[in-house]
Amino acid sequence: MEHIRNFCIIAHIDHGKSTLADRLLEYTHTVDKRQLQAQVLDDMDLERERGITIKSHAIQMGYKLEGQDYILNLIDTPGHVDFSYEVSRSIAACEGALLVVDASQGIEAQTISNLFMAIEHGLTIIPVLNKIDLPSAMPEEVSDQIVELLGCKREEILAASGKTGMGVHEILRAIVDRVPAPKGDPNAPTKALIFDSVFNPFRGIIAYYRVLDGSIRKGQHVRFMNTNRDYLADEVGILKLEMMPRKEVKAGDVGYIISGIKEAKEVEVGDTITDHLHPTAEAIKGFEHVKPMVFAGIYPVDTEDFEELREAMLKLQLNDASLVFEPESSAALGFGFRCGFLGMLHMEIIQERLEREFNMTVITTVPNVSYIAYTSKGEVVMVNNPSDLPPVEKTDYVEEPFIQASVITKGEFVGSIMSLCMEKRGVLKNQVYLTSDRVELTFEMPLAEIVFDFYDKLKSISKGYASFDYFPIGYRESTLVKMDIMLNAKPVDALSAIIHRDNAFDLGKKICKKLRELIPRQQFEIAIQAAVGAKIIARETLSALRKDVTAKCYGGDISRKRKLLEKQKAGKKRMRQVGNVEIPQSAFMAVLKLDE
Amino acid sequence: MAGLYIHIPFCRKACFYCNFHFSVNQQGLSDMLEGILLEAEAEADVWSAQEFSSLYLGGGTPSLIPPDVLSQFLDAIRSRLNFAAQGEFTLEANPDDVTKELASAWLASGINRISLGIQSFSEEELRWMNRAHTAEQSEAALNTLLDSGIHSVNVDLIYGSPLLSDRAWTDSLRRVFHSGADHLSAYALTLETETPYKKLVQQGKYPAPDEDLQARQFDILMAEAAAAGWEHYEISNLCKPGFRARHNSAYWYHLPYLGLGPSAHSYDGRRRMWNVADNKLYMEQARQGVWSRMDEVLDLPTRLNELVMTRIRLAEGLVLEEAEQLQPGFSARHNTELQAFQQRGWAVLEGGAFRLTAQGRHFADAVAAALMQVEEG
């Protein structure tokens, strides 16, 4: 055990975590150059395209230092705020963390919250100044930030470049020298922390864990303590570039277990694996059921594809337990599902996976958070869909989820970010200068405001120099109303949204305007109206289409024009007919893009 | 019967709305003509059984070709392909090129129809579109051509630009209808991709065409044509009775056509083929004698879609029996749409032909798309 080191990497998106991780694998000969596709650890296409790690993974490296062989387990962490619980479990599985900071960018909010999480868990932090080779690197300034944040010595900071490989050996040495060996009782009952799981179409769900006490053996009867289910360990092993079966994975080490589990929801991140005959006394602390934060309807574009969509969603759920859904119906869209997501990114990922992996074209409705309505009769109603909101006259009050948000930015943007957050119903709680030019602002604000165009606005007013993180702080009472949208006097339920009463006029106007842009002109005039209750609060008119005819149609135009018309016709099929109005998919997300 | 199209990919200036293939560098003109002759040579065998009833020199600007060069070139083309005795030989000309001498030279080399790219009678609008000529030159060119004894003259006009008033459009139309020209191609200004116009609109420097204005000016076109006794036989084409363009009609009636030169399209009744839209690459193929064309085989649904699309634009309309031949059950399958368009006043069904009304012509694409067959997914 004294020669094992378990560590993770804490970094902001784009700060070079994946490239650096690849270098570690290369320098420890875990993979050779030939195998080293860029960013080995991110093995979903989507992850690679978006340049972010969606799901965490783990890999074991062998490293020889001064004649001694060491096992280094790198536990990768997801780099997006939607997945912060998963990050906390990955951190709990480690003794050390590389804090990777882009030398040209400095520390970001996401990094800080994960760093604090690591410090809370008692991890040894090794600060790494990455991308030191960039001409725009500001090593002095960023080092100051790190020293101030960690209270470490300047000389403890390692300079590196994932791109050139500079500093990689020093990092490996520091991991061995500075990160403590795992502690644990090899003879105690089995106790292992699940920090991730993956779905394999042939093997079922594979859980990744870190053994704290005892060991996990092939053929062992194990129990997952929080789900309280027992399994037979068909196969256990360690994680190299591929899975390497072993007879036993011992205390301190990281491994996988295959036990014929078919559904991802049976394996919950943070759960404790123990022996079913000799269980450990206490499960590992910090376990939480993953709770969806954002809800939206997902509907097949073609109503006939409902069953096919259900199949696809069930398959997605097999390897993504954080996706929850239940059937719902909409007057405008027919049958579909109300789905719960960890956050907006998670929602986009699900939508893209449905399209890419299952070839499903879907309409996603305006996302909303989960509200709690208290009726005058004393009932408590969970509202995951605007249409579930009880009528005003029967409602005592409504509560919405609040978050504590942290924004780190440059001094010059503080003013405009404050106004943005206040516009989003935020209340400033704290303001701290991290260095002379970097400020951390802490707000309490409704989660719903983040769901709408918050990120994009934050990015644009700060010219990209603001990073953002948040965590939920419970429900609070708010003055909320349901806003309905009507097209030629017919309400379109899929466009309804729950909003704060004070924003109703402004939002109503913006939504009507946006819909006027997004709905193509049709052969008749279309009235677009927003209403709260019976009151119309905004109206736009889309005038009738006056012409739809191509000018030229000669030898060279015929193929091109025919294809264009065929494509238009196919596109028309993907539109939804509500009353006599055809609505494109983009219109259902209009609320999210009001300022574009 | 077949048509021959020859693309001359050179222009003096780039008109801002044009997305046709051309180069403003005229260095390679004579080489290009050589290349086109090589292509004609290569195609001669395949097309030996066809009699060509029309030849159309388009571009680009074929009026840039010096008259003696053109004469030799046409002789060479005629020696390689079979032409009907009374063929229609059209050349596209820009007004600034037209002179009395040139007109007689064209006539002498066998050209019997000129398509004159006037586009507008407003100086301001011509400058706005980056045209190389003036309104005065247009007027002069038209007179020169009519005096030259050429059989037929077409005028190209563009309407619906933000600079064109309804009044000016009416005046332009009357000028053409009473000029002695016998054919008019009237095109709504279109924002084509990859044109300077598109870029200027995206940059917010130029206004996009206004749909309402274009619709109004199309109505003016129809009214003025009717008043002048001209036949509006295709969405964008009008003529004195008896002067329909034979070559262009071949496209709409799906006769075979051979296209020579860069970007030119050919159709042999089964396959549509098109040449590379790049002068350099085209010349490379000519030098090596290896002609590589893109092509698509038109299956039955595709042929049906093309039939619907082109016929719906014609005064004769879509003869349902012809559609039935390509897709048995066509009329029954589309009964709802056919009825709906008639009720809306967009079309009439007479003598087995589904024809657009004046109102329906504004929506020819929508009607065509509704009657097309598109595979699911």
Coordinates of N, CA, C and O in Angstrom, one line a residue, chain A residues 202-253:
Chain A
F202 N -22.0 -5.3 -23.5 CA -21.8 -6.8 -23.4 C -21.7 -7.2 -21.9 O -22.1 -8.3 -21.6
R203 N -21.2 -6.3 -21.1 CA -20.9 -6.7 -19.7 C -21.8 -6.1 -18.7 O -21.8 -6.4 -17.5
G204 N -22.7 -5.2 -19.1 CA -23.6 -4.5 -18.2 C -22.9 -3.3 -17.6 O -21.9 -2.8 -18.1
I205 N -23.3 -3.0 -16.3 CA -22.7 -1.9 -15.7 C -21.4 -2.2 -15.0 O -21.4 -3.2 -14.3
I206 N -20.4 -1.5 -15.3 CA -19.1 -1.7 -14.6 C -18.9 -0.5 -13.6 O -19.0 0.6 -14.0
A207 N -18.7 -0.9 -12.4 CA -18.5 0.1 -11.3 C -17.0 0.3 -11.1 O -16.3 -0.6 -11.0
Y208 N -16.6 1.6 -10.9 CA -15.3 1.9 -10.6 C -15.2 2.3 -9.1 O -16.1 3.0 -8.6
Y209 N -14.3 1.8 -8.4 CA -14.2 2.1 -7.0 C -12.8 2.2 -6.5 O -11.8 1.9 -7.1
R210 N -12.7 2.8 -5.2 CA -11.5 2.8 -4.5 C -11.6 2.0 -3.3 O -12.6 2.2 -2.5
V211 N -10.8 1.0 -3.1 CA -10.9 0.2 -1.9 C -10.3 1.0 -0.7 O -9.1 1.4 -0.7
L212 N -11.0 1.1 0.4 CA -10.5 1.8 1.6 C -10.0 0.7 2.6 O -8.9 0.8 3.1
D213 N -10.8 -0.3 2.9 CA -10.4 -1.3 3.8 C -10.6 -2.7 3.1 O -11.5 -2.8 2.2
G214 N -9.8 -3.7 3.6 CA -10.0 -5.0 3.0 C -9.7 -5.1 1.6 O -8.8 -4.4 1.1
S215 N -10.5 -6.0 0.9 CA -10.2 -6.1 -0.6 C -11.5 -6.6 -1.3 O -12.4 -7.0 -0.6
I216 N -11.5 -6.5 -2.6 CA -12.6 -7.0 -3.3 C -12.0 -8.1 -4.2 O -11.0 -7.9 -4.9
R217 N -12.7 -9.3 -4.1 CA -12.1 -10.5 -4.8 C -13.1 -11.0 -5.8 O -14.3 -10.9 -5.6
K218 N -12.6 -11.6 -6.8 CA -13.4 -12.3 -7.8 C -14.2 -13.4 -7.1 O -13.6 -14.1 -6.3
G219 N -15.5 -13.5 -7.4 CA -16.3 -14.5 -6.8 C -16.9 -14.1 -5.4 O -17.6 -14.9 -4.8
Q220 N -16.5 -13.0 -4.9 CA -17.0 -12.5 -3.6 C -18.4 -12.1 -3.7 O -18.9 -11.6 -4.7
H221 N -19.2 -12.4 -2.6 CA -20.6 -11.8 -2.6 C -20.5 -10.5 -2.0 O -20.1 -10.3 -0.8
V222 N -20.8 -9.5 -2.7 CA -20.7 -8.1 -2.3 C -22.1 -7.5 -2.1 O -23.1 -7.9 -2.7
R223 N -22.1 -6.4 -1.3 CA -23.3 -5.7 -1.1 C -23.1 -4.2 -1.4 O -22.1 -3.7 -1.0
F224 N -24.0 -3.6 -2.1 CA -24.0 -2.1 -2.3 C -24.9 -1.6 -1.2 O -26.1 -1.8 -1.1
M225 N -24.2 -0.9 -0.2 CA -24.9 -0.6 1.0 C -26.1 0.3 0.9 O -27.1 0.1 1.6
N226 N -26.0 1.4 0.1 CA -27.1 2.3 0.0 C -28.3 1.8 -0.8 O -29.5 2.1 -0.5
T227 N -28.0 1.1 -1.9 CA -29.1 0.5 -2.6 C -29.6 -0.8 -2.0 O -30.6 -1.3 -2.3
N228 N -28.7 -1.3 -1.1 CA -29.0 -2.5 -0.3 C -29.2 -3.7 -1.3 O -30.2 -4.5 -1.1
R229 N -28.4 -3.9 -2.3 CA -28.5 -5.0 -3.2 C -27.2 -5.8 -3.1 O -26.1 -5.3 -2.9
D230 N -27.4 -7.1 -3.3 CA -26.2 -8.0 -3.3 C -25.9 -8.5 -4.7 O -26.8 -8.8 -5.5
Y231 N -24.6 -8.7 -4.9 CA -24.2 -9.2 -6.2 C -23.0 -10.1 -6.0 O -22.3 -10.1 -5.0
L232 N -22.8 -10.9 -7.1 CA -21.6 -11.8 -7.1 C -20.6 -11.1 -8.0 O -20.9 -10.7 -9.1
A233 N -19.4 -10.9 -7.5 CA -18.3 -10.3 -8.3 C -17.8 -11.2 -9.4 O -17.0 -12.1 -9.1
D234 N -18.4 -11.1 -10.6 CA -18.0 -12.0 -11.7 C -16.6 -11.7 -12.1 O -15.8 -12.6 -12.5
E235 N -16.2 -10.5 -12.1 CA -14.9 -10.1 -12.5 C -14.5 -8.8 -11.7 O -15.2 -7.9 -11.6
V236 N -13.2 -8.8 -11.2 CA -12.7 -7.6 -10.7 C -11.3 -7.4 -11.3 O -10.7 -8.3 -11.9
G237 N -10.8 -6.2 -11.2 CA -9.5 -5.9 -11.8 C -9.2 -4.5 -11.7 O -9.8 -3.7 -11.0
I238 N -8.1 -4.2 -12.3 CA -7.6 -2.8 -12.3 C -7.8 -2.2 -13.7 O -8.0 -2.9 -14.6
L239 N -7.6 -0.8 -13.7 CA -7.9 -0.1 -14.9 C -6.7 0.4 -15.6 O -6.1 1.4 -15.1
K240 N -6.2 -0.3 -16.6 CA -5.2 0.3 -17.4 C -5.9 1.0 -18.6 O -7.1 1.3 -18.5
L241 N -5.3 1.0 -19.7 CA -6.0 1.6 -20.9 C -7.2 0.7 -21.2 O -8.3 1.2 -21.6
E242 N -7.0 -0.6 -20.9 CA -8.2 -1.5 -20.9 C -8.3 -2.1 -19.5 O -7.4 -2.0 -18.7
M243 N -9.4 -2.8 -19.3 CA -9.6 -3.4 -18.0 C -8.7 -4.6 -17.9 O -8.6 -5.4 -18.8
M244 N -8.0 -4.8 -16.8 CA -7.1 -5.9 -16.5 C -7.6 -6.7 -15.4 O -7.5 -6.3 -14.2
P245 N -8.2 -7.9 -15.7 CA -8.8 -8.7 -14.6 C -7.7 -9.1 -13.6 O -6.6 -9.4 -13.9
R246 N -8.1 -9.1 -12.3 CA -7.2 -9.6 -11.2 C -8.0 -10.5 -10.3 O -9.2 -10.4 -10.3
K247 N -7.3 -11.2 -9.5 CA -8.1 -12.1 -8.5 C -8.6 -11.2 -7.4 O -9.7 -11.5 -6.8
E248 N -7.9 -10.1 -7.1 CA -8.2 -9.3 -5.9 C -7.8 -7.9 -6.1 O -6.7 -7.7 -6.7
V249 N -8.5 -7.0 -5.7 CA -8.1 -5.6 -5.6 C -8.0 -5.2 -4.2 O -9.0 -5.3 -3.5
K250 N -6.8 -4.8 -3.8 CA -6.6 -4.6 -2.3 C -6.8 -3.2 -1.8 O -6.8 -2.3 -2.6
A251 N -6.8 -3.1 -0.5 CA -6.9 -1.8 0.2 C -6.0 -0.8 -0.4 O -4.8 -1.1 -0.7
G252 N -6.5 0.4 -0.7 CA -5.6 1.5 -1.2 C -5.7 1.6 -2.7 O -5.4 2.7 -3.3
D253 N -6.1 0.5 -3.4 CA -6.0 0.5 -4.8 C -7.4 0.9 -5.5 O -8.4 1.0 -4.8

